[in-house]
PDB file of C-alpha atoms in Angstrom:
ATOM      1  CA  UNK A   1      -0.299   0.099   0.213  1.00 78.00           C
ATOM      2  CA  UNK A   2       3.080   2.391   0.898  1.00 77.00           C
ATOM      3  CA  UNK A   3       4.368   1.944  -2.474  1.00 88.00           C
ATOM      4  CA  UNK A   4       1.081   2.845  -4.717  1.00 84.00           C
ATOM      5  CA  UNK A   5       1.082   5.912  -2.743  1.00 84.00           C
ATOM      6  CA  UNK A   6       4.579   6.707  -3.002  1.00 85.00           C
ATOM      7  CA  UNK A   7       4.010   5.738  -6.807  1.00 88.00           C
ATOM      8  CA  UNK A   8       0.909   7.256  -7.266  1.00 89.00           C
ATOM      9  CA  UNK A   9       2.403  10.310  -5.170  1.00 90.00           C
ATOM     10  CA  UNK A  10       5.636  10.890  -8.199  1.00 91.00           C
ATOM     11  CA  UNK A  11       3.681  10.057 -10.814  1.00 91.00           C
ATOM     12  CA  UNK A  12       1.238  13.293  -9.906  1.00 91.00           C
ATOM     13  CA  UNK A  13       4.319  15.194  -9.153  1.00 92.00           C
ATOM     14  CA  UNK A  14       6.055  14.105 -12.963  1.00 92.00           C
ATOM     15  CA  UNK A  15       2.146  14.547 -14.188  1.00 95.00           C
ATOM     16  CA  UNK A  16       2.095  18.243 -12.789  1.00 94.00           C
ATOM     17  CA  UNK A  17       6.318  19.046 -14.205  1.00 95.00           C
ATOM     18  CA  UNK A  18       4.920  17.977 -17.764  1.00 95.00           C
ATOM     19  CA  UNK A  19       1.470  20.033 -17.437  1.00 95.00           C
ATOM     20  CA  UNK A  20       3.940  23.381 -16.754  1.00 95.00           C
ATOM     21  CA  UNK A  21       6.079  22.923 -18.912  1.00 95.00           C
ATOM     22  CA  UNK A  22       3.148  22.568 -22.152  1.00 96.00           C
ATOM     23  CA  UNK A  23       1.717  25.002 -20.780  1.00 95.00           C
ATOM     24  CA  UNK A  24       5.217  27.761 -20.956  1.00 94.00           C
ATOM     25  CA  UNK A  25       5.115  26.503 -24.266  1.00 95.00           C
ATOM     26  CA  UNK A  26       2.139  27.383 -25.350  1.00 95.00           C
ATOM     27  CA  UNK A  27       2.387  30.875 -23.312  1.00 94.00           C
ATOM     28  CA  UNK A  28       5.909  31.196 -25.204  1.00 94.00           C
ATOM     29  CA  UNK A  29       3.866  30.749 -28.713  1.00 95.00           C
ATOM     30  CA  UNK A  30       1.070  32.475 -27.946  1.00 94.00           C
ATOM     31  CA  UNK A  31       3.183  35.142 -27.319  1.00 92.00           C
ATOM     32  CA  UNK A  32       5.543  34.731 -29.928  1.00 93.00           C
ATOM     33  CA  UNK A  33       2.371  34.574 -32.283  1.00 94.00           C
ATOM     34  CA  UNK A  34       0.832  37.964 -30.727  1.00 94.00           C
ATOM     35  CA  UNK A  35       4.404  39.781 -30.698  1.00 93.00           C
ATOM     36  CA  UNK A  36       4.391  39.026 -34.872  1.00 93.00           C
ATOM     37  CA  UNK A  37       1.046  40.564 -35.447  1.00 93.00           C
ATOM     38  CA  UNK A  38       1.553  43.342 -33.820  1.00 92.00           C
ATOM     39  CA  UNK A  39       4.647  43.245 -35.997  1.00 89.00           C
ATOM     40  CA  UNK A  40       2.342  42.900 -38.784  1.00 89.00           C
ATOM     41  CA  UNK A  41       0.463  46.077 -38.036  1.00 87.00           C
ATOM     42  CA  UNK A  42       2.890  47.970 -37.174  1.00 85.00           C
ATOM     43  CA  UNK A  43       4.772  47.597 -40.684  1.00 84.00           C
ATOM     44  CA  UNK A  44       0.639  47.918 -42.112  1.00 84.00           C
ATOM     45  CA  UNK A  45       0.512  51.759 -40.037  1.00 80.00           C
ATOM     46  CA  UNK A  46       3.953  52.404 -41.592  1.00 78.00           C
ATOM     47  CA  UNK A  47       2.873  52.308 -44.915  1.00 78.00           C
ATOM     48  CA  UNK A  48      -0.534  53.585 -44.978  1.00 78.00           C
ATOM     49  CA  UNK A  49       1.202  56.632 -43.406  1.00 75.00           C
ATOM     50  CA  UNK A  50       3.482  56.311 -46.615  1.00 73.00           C
ATOM     51  CA  UNK A  51       0.842  56.525 -48.844  1.00 71.00           C
ATOM     52  CA  UNK A  52      -1.218  58.924 -46.802  1.00 69.00           C
ATOM     53  CA  UNK A  53       1.956  61.320 -46.788  1.00 67.00           C
ATOM     54  CA  UNK A  54       1.061  64.677 -44.782  1.00 63.00           C
ATOM     55  CA  UNK A  55      -2.109  64.379 -46.543  1.00 60.00           C
ATOM     56  CA  UNK A  56      -5.541  65.494 -43.886  1.00 63.00           C
ATOM     57  CA  UNK A  57      -7.814  66.661 -46.346  1.00 71.00           C
ATOM     58  CA  UNK A  58     -10.583  64.338 -45.616  1.00 73.00           C
ATOM     59  CA  UNK A  59     -11.373  64.816 -49.096  1.00 78.00           C
ATOM     60  CA  UNK A  60      -8.095  64.199 -51.021  1.00 75.00           C
ATOM     61  CA  UNK A  61      -8.365  61.052 -48.594  1.00 73.00           C
ATOM     62  CA  UNK A  62     -11.389  59.520 -49.989  1.00 79.00           C
ATOM     63  CA  UNK A  63      -9.917  59.694 -53.334  1.00 78.00           C
ATOM     64  CA  UNK A  64      -7.163  58.118 -53.034  1.00 74.00           C
ATOM     65  CA  UNK A  65      -8.799  55.164 -51.068  1.00 74.00           C
ATOM     66  CA  UNK A  66     -11.862  54.863 -53.988  1.00 77.00           C
ATOM     67  CA  UNK A  67      -8.732  54.951 -57.127  1.00 71.00           C
ATOM     68  CA  UNK A  68      -6.694  52.544 -54.606  1.00 60.00           C
ATOM     69  CA  UNK A  69     -10.176  50.184 -54.014  1.00 57.00           C
ATOM     70  CA  UNK A  70     -11.112  50.105 -57.735  1.00 63.00           C
ATOM     71  CA  UNK A  71      -7.904  49.047 -59.125  1.00 59.00           C
ATOM     72  CA  UNK A  72      -8.282  45.499 -57.569  1.00 62.00           C
ATOM     73  CA  UNK A  73     -10.036  43.649 -59.508  1.00 62.00           C
ATOM     74  CA  UNK A  74     -12.066  41.643 -56.539  1.00 60.00           C
ATOM     75  CA  UNK A  75     -12.605  45.625 -54.799  1.00 50.00           C
ATOM     76  CA  UNK A  76     -14.818  46.661 -57.919  1.00 47.00           C
TER      77      UNK A  76
END
C-alpha cells in the first residue's frame, strides 16, 4: 500500500511538471504569435502613413482610397 501511494505521488509530480512545461510552451507560442501580429500591424500602419504623406484633407484621402480600391479587381 505504501508503495502504491509513493508511486501515485511520483506520477502526480511528473504529470504536474509535464503540464507546467506544456503550458509554458503554449504561452511562448502565443507570445511569439502576438509579437509577429503587432510587427505586421506596425508595418501596415507605416505603409498607410507613407501612402497618405502629410495629407489631412478628408476629400483627398477619400479620393485616394476610391482610386486604390477600384484598381483592385476583387473590390471593383
